[in-house]
Amino acid sequence: MNILEAVFTGITQGAMIALVALGYTMVYGVLKLINFAHSEVFMMAAYFGLVFLSLLIGDVSAVNGIVSPEAASSTFAGVFGALRGHPLAAAAAATVLAMLAASALGIGVERVAYKPLRGRGKGALVRVTPLVTALGMSVLLQNLAQLLFTARFRPYPQVLSGEVQVPGLGAITSSRALILGASIIVMIGLELIVKRTWFGKAMRALSANEEAARLMGVRTSRVISMTFALGSSLAALGAVLFCLDQSQVYPTMGVVIGTRAFVAAVLGGIGSITGAMLGGLLIGIIGELVKLTDYSGGVDVLVFLVLILVLLVRPAGLLGSTRTEKV
Amino acid sequence: MVSRRDFGLGVALAALLLAGGCEKDDPNEIKVGAYLSLSGADSTFGTDTREGIELAVEETNAAGGVKGKRIRVIYEDDKSTTHEAVQKVRQLVDRNKVVALLGEVASSRSLAGGLIANTSKVPMITPSSTAVSVTKNRHWVFRSCFTDDQQGAVGARFILEHLGRRRVGVFFAAQDPYSSGLARAFRAELKRLGGEIVVDKGYQKGETNFRTYLAELKAANPEVLFVPNYYNEMVLIARQAREVGIPGAMFVGGDGWDSSNLVEGAGAELEGAHFTNHYAPDVPWENSKKFVTAFAARYKHEPTSLTAQGYDAAKLLFDAIERAPETTPAAIRDAIAATKDFKGATGTMTMDDQHNANKPIVVVRIQDKKFVYATQILAE
């Protein structure tokens, strides 16, 4: 029974990691760039979510120093006051707003740090320079968050209390049910976007061959921006769900989840969307099962051991290959 | 390229700045260095401690200073990092020529800074670093607080003798020297006194999802859970423990819990929990009350435990300088080592031969989202 519970917790944990991993894998698919700033977009999104949620529920104690209580009850009350007393609706609205804000941030990062460098330099520099600006962007965002929001840990308001009954599993907390439900819907939606829409086709074309795609009339800049927006909004969804369920917000929080998500993307085969989902779930479940053993203090040791073993056997990751489905 | 002329000009300018930056030594001043985490991840540690030191300096100077001279404390920010702590201690010793050092809060940084203090032969007092190794085999390093060994043992005695519970679970951060060190001392004392550890689990530092752990802890059916970790992780553990059905009153922790963030984040979840600490706002000691009144009058808010410890470390140092035959680092070191029955805000201290201040350990209870004094236990 214990193992079953742990596997279930692992699935919810993994689903959330997968949401962040998708951003890494999509950008890599399109640009062949490891977007190290992605984990910081995740962190910023958690702050956006916290600010919006606090305004929406009318309790700004968690954001003191960012939003003053006076401004919350006067300036913002008109805009954000409508949902007070409806915690679930407020959480949903805050999530959507955080996703929009994070998309804007993702596009901004791309415009500022990656776009000006595209197609410049020679040989290895084409890959290395953007990688370094990505690292720079990550450090910049982390320190910016520390300046804007201070380094203290800010707890999320607990709006999703209570439990729901799930057939076969018994009672689970509503926040975990929400994570699971939202992730499944989003992953199916993403699969549809990539496989069935014009934008998905353009993304796949771009990943196969940028030059050819441009010659065929794909507006590559726009597709790249859209990819960043999509990846960032998924990270934002992951961030808000993560914080509602189990975390506080602090400027270095991106590192913890970011590392695991990046590993998930590589484990599944970077560039493969299904791979990122699979990788996320695997890492989530392995992590929870390790907690049941005597080595419970070294979750990461086991997770990274699995990563190395998998990569030794399949260097391209579980579902990654050099030909098919590079998105 | 920078031309040679520009380069020469730059060098001249830099030299001028350096010369201007050098301060004249004031013969009527005693210089003490303080290196603290004034910014970065643990910035509250540093800023809280500094307020305590500032109050101590103001009081001492207002009362005529030490040996008729004014005390001046030079503060340096180590940005919550170990390598900066090393740099700042070097700076304070080599450039400012301080006679003694105060700092750090985090044991990792006190260890690093203490190494430099020790090799430079300048006495250092850490107000709040509890790791045993900080003062071990270091002739020049002292602390004005208890050690993790003492604290872990007192935690065990509190559970057995005051709470009257025997079946205990231990849950700690495996990679964290503070948490695992405290757990080790706790286990040893609990076993010695006849308690039983029914479940003993480590978690990875930085973990956020504790449900699997907590379900397992609950299944072992302990009467008390000893969780020696830092407040940030404790907020999450407490929130998730409520979901799993572990009552807050079951938890006992260490001084890492001492932050207003804990009660802001999980005050309701932890109602009735206890932790060992240096101090509580309502501790019934005369010196503490005096300190709290003076502090509130000066800063318009309540002091934290770190503030009280910073105040005590500074006062203890000034007391030692006053007693020292001359204001040299060596004489001050000997005076610190000889400290006996010093009456501080966090209790009456005597420096033992291990360079640890022996004083009563306070047990704090969380009640109505506030820290209140529960009892005090003398470390053996």
XYZ file of C-alpha atoms in Angstrom:
707
model
C 0.000 0.000 0.000
C 2.863 2.282 0.850
C 4.464 1.651 -2.534
C 1.238 2.399 -4.368
C 0.920 5.720 -2.536
C 4.515 6.580 -3.281
C 4.053 5.818 -6.972
C 1.005 8.045 -7.065
C 2.866 10.902 -5.352
C 5.669 10.275 -7.832
C 3.291 10.623 -10.756
C 1.996 14.006 -9.566
C 5.534 15.150 -8.838
C 6.686 13.850 -12.219
C 3.831 15.500 -14.086
C 4.929 18.833 -12.700
C 8.574 18.243 -13.587
C 7.411 17.267 -17.068
C 5.629 20.612 -17.499
C 8.949 22.389 -16.989
C 10.910 19.830 -19.005
C 8.693 20.514 -22.019
C 10.043 24.062 -22.216
C 13.636 22.827 -22.359
C 12.886 20.230 -24.975
C 10.804 22.457 -27.280
C 13.394 25.212 -27.378
C 16.128 22.671 -27.962
C 14.118 21.093 -30.761
C 13.705 24.384 -32.560
C 16.967 26.202 -31.832
C 19.347 23.435 -30.678
C 19.857 25.644 -27.653
C 19.770 24.599 -24.004
C 17.811 27.488 -22.558
C 19.342 27.742 -19.102
C 17.173 30.750 -18.332
C 14.101 28.501 -18.421
C 14.391 27.572 -14.748
C 14.478 31.282 -13.902
C 11.365 31.928 -15.970
C 9.806 29.187 -13.818
C 10.904 31.028 -10.669
C 9.669 34.415 -11.917
C 6.350 32.831 -12.875
C 5.998 31.580 -9.299
C 6.389 35.185 -8.109
C 3.923 36.465 -10.716
C 1.459 33.827 -9.579
C 1.962 34.784 -5.938
C 1.377 38.479 -6.612
C -1.729 37.872 -8.722
C -3.133 35.306 -6.302
C -2.585 37.596 -3.321
C -4.347 40.441 -5.090
C -7.189 38.220 -6.211
C -7.913 36.790 -2.778
C -7.300 40.160 -1.154
C -4.650 38.950 1.293
C -1.333 40.643 0.578
C 0.548 39.513 3.680
C 2.641 37.091 1.611
C 3.816 39.821 -0.750
C 4.674 42.506 1.786
C 7.397 44.677 0.371
C 6.136 44.050 -3.180
C 2.549 45.274 -2.966
C 1.414 47.552 -0.167
C -1.893 46.744 1.568
C -3.187 50.248 0.743
C -2.588 49.799 -2.983
C -4.187 46.373 -2.831
C -7.365 47.673 -1.238
C -7.642 50.785 -3.404
C -5.838 50.743 -6.763
C -6.072 47.045 -7.496
C -9.337 46.284 -5.732
C -11.367 47.413 -8.717
C -9.571 45.122 -11.129
C -8.897 42.134 -8.911
C -11.718 42.326 -6.392
C -14.292 40.443 -8.433
C -13.171 36.946 -7.436
C -12.809 37.457 -3.707
C -14.475 34.617 -1.867
C -13.988 32.176 -4.725
C -10.596 30.636 -3.996
C -10.682 28.084 -6.803
C -11.628 30.662 -9.421
C -9.005 33.029 -8.018
C -6.340 30.318 -8.248
C -7.325 29.572 -11.837
C -7.306 33.254 -12.796
C -3.942 33.789 -11.094
C -2.531 30.816 -12.991
C -3.700 32.166 -16.332
C -2.337 35.638 -15.567
C 0.992 34.167 -14.462
C 1.125 32.145 -17.683
C 0.587 35.283 -19.758
C 3.212 37.227 -17.836
C 5.688 34.372 -18.102
C 5.096 34.113 -21.862
C 5.939 37.778 -22.186
C 9.072 37.237 -20.124
C 10.055 34.204 -22.218
C 9.652 36.146 -25.451
C 11.580 39.039 -23.917
C 14.474 36.790 -22.936
C 14.602 35.396 -26.455
C 14.493 38.835 -28.061
C 17.175 40.291 -25.825
C 19.633 37.458 -25.369
C 19.252 34.969 -28.222
C 17.806 36.617 -31.297
C 20.588 39.182 -31.880
C 23.105 36.338 -31.892
C 21.268 34.050 -34.280
C 23.230 33.225 -37.437
C 26.306 35.109 -36.258
C 29.726 33.694 -35.507
C 31.377 30.697 -37.040
C 31.771 27.008 -36.272
C 31.424 26.079 -32.636
C 30.689 29.703 -31.679
C 27.213 29.442 -33.241
C 26.282 27.033 -30.443
C 28.516 28.258 -27.645
C 27.721 31.983 -27.627
C 23.951 31.611 -27.081
C 24.681 29.010 -24.409
C 26.748 31.553 -22.523
C 24.155 34.303 -22.899
C 21.584 31.797 -21.622
C 23.674 31.238 -18.505
C 24.107 34.984 -18.153
C 20.371 35.515 -18.470
C 19.788 32.916 -15.767
C 22.129 34.641 -13.308
C 20.670 38.021 -14.209
C 17.079 36.939 -13.591
C 17.981 35.268 -10.317
C 19.689 38.369 -8.984
C 16.950 40.603 -10.339
C 14.399 38.572 -8.388
C 16.520 38.976 -5.281
C 16.540 42.736 -5.774
C 12.841 43.037 -6.582
C 11.391 40.549 -4.126
C 14.223 40.159 -1.530
C 15.744 36.803 -0.664
C 13.198 35.723 1.937
C 11.055 32.642 1.470
C 7.454 33.591 0.823
C 4.754 31.019 1.572
C 1.898 30.684 -0.915
C -1.590 31.291 0.445
C -3.254 27.939 1.004
C -6.344 28.322 -1.139
C -6.731 24.715 -2.197
C -7.450 22.894 1.008
C -9.637 19.836 1.308
C -9.654 16.526 -0.432
C -11.378 14.885 -3.356
C -12.346 11.248 -3.729
C -10.692 9.419 -6.574
C -12.028 5.983 -7.449
C -9.436 3.302 -6.734
C -7.112 5.531 -4.734
C -9.293 6.928 -2.013
C -9.000 10.521 -0.831
C -6.265 12.717 -2.264
C -5.659 16.388 -1.607
C -7.313 18.653 -4.124
C -4.059 20.374 -5.054
C -2.561 17.094 -6.183
C -5.689 16.155 -8.080
C -5.455 19.532 -9.804
C -1.798 18.998 -10.747
C -2.571 15.638 -12.231
C -5.682 16.791 -14.073
C -4.117 19.957 -15.444
C -0.953 18.178 -16.585
C -2.867 15.490 -18.452
C -5.052 18.050 -20.206
C -2.068 20.246 -21.082
C -0.020 17.363 -22.416
C -2.840 16.126 -24.625
C -3.390 19.708 -25.783
C 0.295 20.146 -26.575
C 0.389 16.901 -28.516
C -2.569 18.188 -30.570
C -0.944 21.570 -31.150
C 2.278 20.015 -32.372
C 0.662 17.331 -34.526
C -2.500 18.985 -35.807
C -2.016 22.745 -36.156
C -0.214 24.917 -38.667
C 1.975 26.306 -35.899
C 2.978 22.791 -34.846
C 3.836 21.919 -38.410
C 5.958 25.076 -38.697
C 7.736 24.158 -35.453
C 8.526 20.702 -36.712
C 9.675 22.062 -40.046
C 11.942 24.552 -38.309
C 13.458 21.830 -36.182
C 14.142 19.650 -39.220
C 15.824 22.376 -41.224
C 15.609 26.076 -40.476
C 16.894 27.226 -43.863
C 14.465 25.068 -45.806
C 11.583 26.109 -43.582
C 12.312 29.766 -44.216
C 12.488 29.141 -47.968
C 9.082 27.481 -47.775
C 7.614 30.645 -46.294
C 7.668 29.840 -42.566
C 8.189 33.028 -40.576
C 10.900 31.574 -38.406
C 11.215 34.489 -35.957
C 7.553 34.364 -35.148
C 7.553 30.590 -34.702
C 10.554 30.816 -32.384
C 8.832 33.510 -30.303
C 5.707 31.378 -30.103
C 7.785 28.401 -28.982
C 9.293 30.436 -26.173
C 5.863 31.735 -25.198
C 4.410 28.235 -25.121
C 7.328 26.775 -23.166
C 7.284 29.627 -20.645
C 3.552 29.418 -20.070
C 3.859 25.682 -19.383
C 6.614 26.454 -16.886
C 4.318 29.044 -15.303
C 1.533 26.491 -14.977
C 4.013 24.110 -13.372
C 5.294 26.849 -11.074
C 1.906 27.913 -9.726
C 0.716 24.322 -9.253
C 4.006 23.416 -7.577
C 3.753 26.315 -5.148
C 0.072 25.755 -4.392
C 0.878 22.162 -3.601
C 4.153 22.158 -1.774
C 6.459 25.109 -1.990
C 7.358 28.570 -0.954
C 8.740 31.106 -3.388
C 12.359 32.247 -3.254
C 14.839 33.517 -5.835
C 16.869 30.315 -6.124
C 13.898 27.949 -6.358
C 14.388 27.570 -10.116
C 17.618 25.672 -9.593
C 15.996 22.788 -7.714
C 13.172 22.053 -10.142
C 15.130 23.301 -13.164
C 17.860 20.710 -12.707
C 15.388 17.869 -12.369
C 13.385 19.082 -15.365
C 16.501 19.398 -17.489
C 17.503 15.870 -16.518
C 13.991 14.693 -17.382
C 14.268 16.275 -20.830
C 17.648 14.637 -21.487
C 16.528 11.302 -20.065
C 13.506 11.225 -22.339
C 15.567 12.349 -25.320
C 15.985 16.073 -25.637
C 13.937 17.445 -28.491
C 11.200 14.856 -28.024
C 7.980 16.062 -26.423
C 6.717 12.620 -25.445
C 10.210 11.925 -24.143
C 10.077 14.929 -21.806
C 6.783 13.720 -20.359
C 8.126 10.201 -19.911
C 11.376 11.495 -18.401
C 9.468 13.687 -15.937
C 7.265 10.834 -14.779
C 10.226 8.474 -14.427
C 12.188 10.940 -12.316
C 9.157 11.654 -10.167
C 8.454 7.975 -9.511
C 12.102 6.985 -8.969
C 12.480 9.887 -6.544
C 9.487 8.836 -4.453
C 10.470 5.166 -4.399
C 13.972 6.046 -3.219
C 12.365 7.844 -0.283
C 10.998 4.512 0.944
C 14.449 2.937 1.139
C 17.284 3.450 3.590
C 18.950 5.775 1.088
C 16.150 8.293 1.470
C 18.622 11.147 1.972
C 20.187 10.696 -1.440
C 17.329 10.978 -3.922
C 19.446 12.877 -6.423
C 22.234 10.304 -6.277
C 19.847 7.623 -7.517
C 18.135 9.898 -10.048
C 21.414 10.911 -11.642
C 22.694 7.337 -11.558
C 19.670 6.315 -13.615
C 20.366 9.186 -16.000
C 23.957 8.068 -16.558
C 22.960 4.430 -17.021
C 20.251 5.303 -19.523
C 22.552 7.590 -21.484
C 25.289 4.935 -21.576
C 22.871 2.506 -23.189
C 20.941 5.026 -25.287
C 23.039 8.164 -25.808
C 20.104 10.021 -27.372
C 17.803 9.379 -24.396
C 14.833 7.041 -24.149
C 12.790 8.390 -27.054
C 15.317 10.645 -28.709
C 16.616 9.800 -32.129
C 18.376 11.822 -34.759
C 15.647 11.431 -37.330
C 12.073 11.354 -36.171
C 9.988 13.768 -34.162
C 12.482 16.482 -33.417
C 10.308 19.256 -32.209
C 43.655 49.017 -26.417
C 44.500 51.162 -23.461
C 47.393 53.426 -24.334
C 50.355 53.609 -22.032
C 49.510 57.145 -21.041
C 45.950 56.233 -20.090
C 47.265 53.284 -18.179
C 49.693 55.467 -16.236
C 46.929 57.922 -15.491
C 44.737 55.100 -14.270
C 47.420 53.782 -11.960
C 48.002 57.270 -10.551
C 44.279 57.698 -9.979
C 43.957 54.332 -8.302
C 46.901 55.111 -6.051
C 45.320 58.436 -5.143
C 42.009 56.749 -4.325
C 43.752 54.169 -2.198
C 45.697 56.820 -0.332
C 42.521 58.811 0.237
C 40.666 55.698 1.317
C 43.170 54.878 4.008
C 41.877 56.070 7.302
C 43.917 57.677 10.014
C 44.214 55.593 13.148
C 42.428 57.292 15.975
C 44.298 56.588 19.230
C 41.073 56.982 21.197
C 39.334 54.202 19.329
C 39.302 50.436 19.583
C 38.504 48.787 16.285
C 36.508 45.560 16.155
C 35.577 43.812 12.918
C 32.236 42.118 12.208
C 31.640 39.951 9.130
C 28.007 39.080 8.570
C 25.577 37.996 5.852
C 24.035 41.425 5.291
C 22.810 40.472 1.812
C 22.087 37.268 -0.069
C 20.176 34.173 0.962
C 20.617 34.562 4.741
C 20.396 38.335 4.881
C 18.049 38.335 7.878
C 20.717 36.480 9.888
C 23.203 39.280 9.283
C 20.903 42.265 9.660
C 19.334 40.926 12.864
C 22.739 40.273 14.388
C 24.017 43.703 13.394
C 21.165 45.471 15.197
C 22.152 43.645 18.372
C 25.829 44.566 17.992
C 24.925 48.195 17.252
C 22.881 48.439 20.427
C 25.744 46.965 22.445
C 28.187 49.471 20.949
C 25.891 52.429 21.595
C 25.319 51.398 25.202
C 29.011 50.785 25.845
C 30.145 54.047 24.270
C 27.424 56.015 26.059
C 28.705 54.590 29.342
C 32.212 55.864 28.657
C 33.548 53.202 26.319
C 36.122 50.570 27.144
C 39.330 51.547 28.942
C 38.280 55.145 28.280
C 38.289 54.587 24.522
C 35.448 54.478 22.048
C 34.509 51.183 20.437
C 34.109 51.226 16.677
C 32.769 48.170 14.874
C 33.577 47.850 11.167
C 30.901 45.798 9.392
C 31.657 43.755 6.293
C 29.071 41.932 4.178
C 30.010 38.416 3.105
C 26.930 38.135 0.831
C 25.988 34.824 2.512
C 28.891 33.027 0.828
C 31.859 31.200 2.327
C 34.553 32.574 0.037
C 33.450 36.159 0.641
C 33.571 35.487 4.386
C 37.229 34.481 4.020
C 38.002 37.619 1.986
C 36.255 39.920 4.427
C 38.032 38.494 7.457
C 41.377 38.932 5.668
C 40.405 42.509 4.848
C 39.414 43.303 8.426
C 42.608 41.833 9.818
C 45.126 43.065 7.231
C 43.712 46.414 6.204
C 41.682 47.567 9.197
C 43.949 45.957 11.799
C 41.046 45.093 14.089
C 41.866 43.741 17.559
C 39.016 41.214 17.574
C 36.338 39.787 15.294
C 32.610 39.128 15.651
C 30.788 36.807 13.223
C 29.190 34.716 11.527
C 25.844 33.129 12.133
C 26.020 30.157 9.744
C 28.492 27.540 10.944
C 29.928 26.984 7.457
C 31.011 30.618 7.217
C 32.239 30.788 10.811
C 34.396 27.744 10.066
C 35.927 29.460 7.042
C 36.337 32.867 8.685
C 37.574 31.256 11.897
C 40.399 29.566 10.023
C 41.716 32.970 8.955
C 41.213 34.467 12.422
C 43.111 31.531 13.883
C 46.091 31.739 11.544
C 46.194 35.554 11.837
C 46.073 35.267 15.648
C 43.085 37.566 16.120
C 40.395 36.451 18.595
C 36.958 35.790 17.138
C 33.602 35.252 18.854
C 30.749 33.773 16.880
C 27.386 34.782 18.318
C 25.333 31.891 16.936
C 27.296 29.163 15.131
C 26.462 25.924 16.902
C 28.456 23.318 14.917
C 30.981 21.666 17.223
C 33.865 21.947 14.737
C 33.737 25.780 14.669
C 35.774 26.141 17.867
C 37.395 22.719 17.955
C 41.219 22.894 18.045
C 41.085 26.595 17.324
C 43.009 28.531 19.880
C 41.612 31.922 18.820
C 37.955 31.111 18.135
C 35.167 31.233 20.739
C 31.396 31.112 20.733
C 28.853 32.753 22.998
C 26.193 30.100 22.360
C 25.689 26.377 22.916
C 26.825 23.603 20.560
C 24.733 21.184 18.552
C 25.897 18.352 20.794
C 24.530 20.128 23.870
C 21.373 21.153 22.039
C 20.635 17.653 20.696
C 21.101 16.159 24.153
C 18.797 18.755 25.728
C 16.187 18.001 23.044
C 16.247 14.342 24.058
C 15.994 15.151 27.756
C 13.138 17.550 27.130
C 11.137 14.860 25.322
C 11.779 12.194 27.957
C 11.590 14.246 31.135
C 9.307 17.176 30.370
C 6.960 15.791 27.718
C 7.118 12.310 29.217
C 7.246 10.561 25.829
C 9.394 7.560 24.954
C 8.607 6.498 21.364
C 10.380 8.983 19.147
C 10.796 9.385 15.385
C 13.751 11.284 13.897
C 13.537 13.090 10.556
C 16.522 15.116 9.349
C 18.213 16.648 6.289
C 20.827 14.064 5.364
C 23.352 16.295 3.564
C 23.148 19.129 6.057
C 25.858 19.029 8.744
C 23.703 21.060 11.145
C 20.677 18.804 10.838
C 22.477 15.453 10.802
C 24.840 16.547 13.596
C 21.944 17.516 15.808
C 20.160 14.249 15.020
C 23.299 12.285 15.952
C 23.639 13.973 19.351
C 19.920 13.530 19.962
C 19.961 9.783 19.206
C 22.924 9.144 21.501
C 21.342 10.918 24.493
C 17.890 9.440 23.911
C 19.274 5.896 23.823
C 21.399 6.565 26.903
C 18.334 7.658 28.846
C 16.235 4.708 27.728
C 14.089 6.234 24.977
C 13.199 4.327 21.844
C 13.695 5.485 18.257
C 10.895 3.882 16.260
C 11.674 5.472 12.910
C 14.765 7.289 11.656
C 14.628 8.877 8.250
C 16.871 11.258 6.311
C 15.646 13.468 3.491
C 17.524 15.289 0.797
C 18.208 18.926 1.611
C 16.131 21.147 -0.674
C 13.319 18.585 -0.959
C 9.826 20.057 -1.218
C 7.584 16.999 -1.399
C 7.584 15.265 1.981
C 4.356 13.228 1.724
C 5.966 9.848 1.141
C 8.318 10.417 4.074
C 5.569 11.666 6.345
C 3.263 8.753 5.547
C 6.060 6.391 6.523
C 6.829 8.320 9.714
C 3.184 8.228 10.694
C 2.924 4.505 9.998
C 5.641 3.830 12.597
C 3.357 5.430 15.188
C 5.797 7.607 17.184
C 4.672 9.802 20.075
C 7.032 12.628 19.159
C 8.907 13.570 15.972
C 12.297 15.233 16.362
C 12.942 17.315 13.226
C 16.149 19.344 13.543
C 16.184 21.463 10.378
C 15.830 25.048 9.179
C 12.542 26.950 9.243
C 12.083 27.098 5.468
C 11.837 23.351 5.118
C 9.867 23.087 8.340
C 7.083 25.266 6.888
C 6.570 22.746 4.094
C 6.866 19.727 6.378
C 4.304 21.177 8.795
C 1.832 22.003 6.027
C 2.104 18.561 4.472
C 2.061 16.845 7.872
C -1.394 18.264 8.466
C -2.594 16.682 5.201
C -1.143 13.336 6.248
C -2.698 13.726 9.710
C 0.285 14.341 11.978
C -0.607 16.948 14.637
C 1.717 19.941 15.029
C 2.164 19.374 18.768
C 4.035 16.165 17.929
C 7.027 18.071 16.517
C 10.180 19.025 18.397
C 12.989 20.930 16.681
C 16.172 22.921 17.187
C 17.264 26.548 16.961
C 17.106 26.411 13.150
C 13.355 26.918 13.535
C 13.788 30.352 15.049
C 12.358 32.735 12.464
C 9.147 34.688 12.138
C 8.864 33.027 8.704
C 8.060 29.755 10.466
C 4.967 31.055 12.229
C 3.921 33.181 9.250
C 4.093 30.153 6.961
C 2.876 27.377 9.255
C 1.997 28.850 12.636
C -1.414 27.179 12.790
C -0.042 23.830 11.610
C 2.628 23.863 14.318
C 0.450 24.844 17.266
C 1.891 23.215 20.373
C 5.271 22.295 18.853
C 8.511 22.877 20.820
C 12.095 23.706 19.931
C 15.353 24.284 21.790
C 16.651 27.820 21.420
C 19.018 30.455 22.782
C 16.325 32.773 23.931
C 12.619 33.564 23.890
C 11.075 37.067 23.843
C 9.397 36.447 27.223
C 12.212 34.541 28.929
C 12.057 35.335 32.678
C 15.620 36.601 33.122
C 16.259 40.106 34.329
C 18.979 40.879 31.769
C 16.801 39.689 28.903
C 13.938 41.930 29.956
C 16.302 44.894 30.175
C 17.642 44.102 26.720
C 14.169 43.720 25.179
C 13.034 47.064 26.628
C 16.158 48.898 25.471
C 15.986 47.316 22.044
C 12.308 48.069 21.497
C 12.871 51.698 22.525
C 15.741 52.064 20.054
C 14.494 50.079 17.025
C 10.677 50.131 17.424
C 10.309 46.393 16.858
C 10.906 43.166 18.788
C 14.373 41.638 18.830
C 14.909 38.157 17.428
C 17.032 35.503 19.052
C 19.891 36.336 16.664
C 19.726 39.970 17.736
C 20.035 38.995 21.389
C 22.977 36.738 20.557
C 24.731 39.454 18.553
C 24.243 41.798 21.502
C 25.665 39.246 23.923
C 28.677 38.359 21.772
C 29.553 42.056 21.471
C 29.020 42.754 25.174
C 31.059 39.708 26.144
C 33.877 40.885 23.896
C 33.829 44.453 25.285
C 33.842 43.030 28.793
C 36.911 40.964 27.902
C 38.695 43.966 26.368
C 38.021 45.923 29.560
C 39.494 43.105 31.650
C 42.512 42.557 29.380
C 45.728 44.180 30.627
C 46.300 45.753 27.216
C 44.353 46.032 23.947
C 46.359 43.533 21.941
C 44.706 40.534 20.248
C 46.656 38.108 22.461
C 45.650 39.797 25.733
C 42.018 40.007 24.613
C 42.034 36.320 23.681
C 43.176 35.343 27.148
C 40.525 37.583 28.704
C 37.766 35.978 26.610
C 38.969 32.516 27.618
C 38.782 33.555 31.271
C 35.161 34.794 31.050
C 33.206 33.659 34.088
C 29.559 34.305 35.039
C 29.083 36.956 32.386
C 25.473 38.147 32.649
C 24.066 38.414 29.139
C 20.614 38.760 27.621
C 20.643 35.078 26.681
C 21.691 33.836 30.116
C 24.693 33.788 32.389
C 27.723 32.412 30.584
C 31.007 30.835 31.537
C 33.566 30.041 28.843
C 34.655 26.412 29.123
C 38.001 24.983 27.979
C 36.398 23.935 24.674
C 35.679 27.660 23.997
C 31.918 27.144 24.299
C 29.738 29.352 26.463
C 27.922 27.243 29.019
C 24.480 28.595 29.741
C 20.907 27.315 30.079
C 19.109 26.252 26.916
C 15.612 27.627 26.469
C 12.724 25.528 25.194
C 10.231 27.553 23.151
C 6.624 26.579 22.495
C 4.639 27.694 19.453
C 1.322 29.029 20.654
C -1.183 31.180 18.760
C 1.403 31.718 16.005
C 3.879 33.106 18.528
C 7.025 31.876 20.234
C 6.559 31.614 23.987
C 8.931 30.511 26.727
C 8.236 26.947 27.888
C 11.130 25.970 30.141
C 14.911 26.065 30.498
C 17.305 23.132 30.778
C 20.963 23.338 31.714
C 23.268 21.579 29.259
C 25.474 18.969 30.893
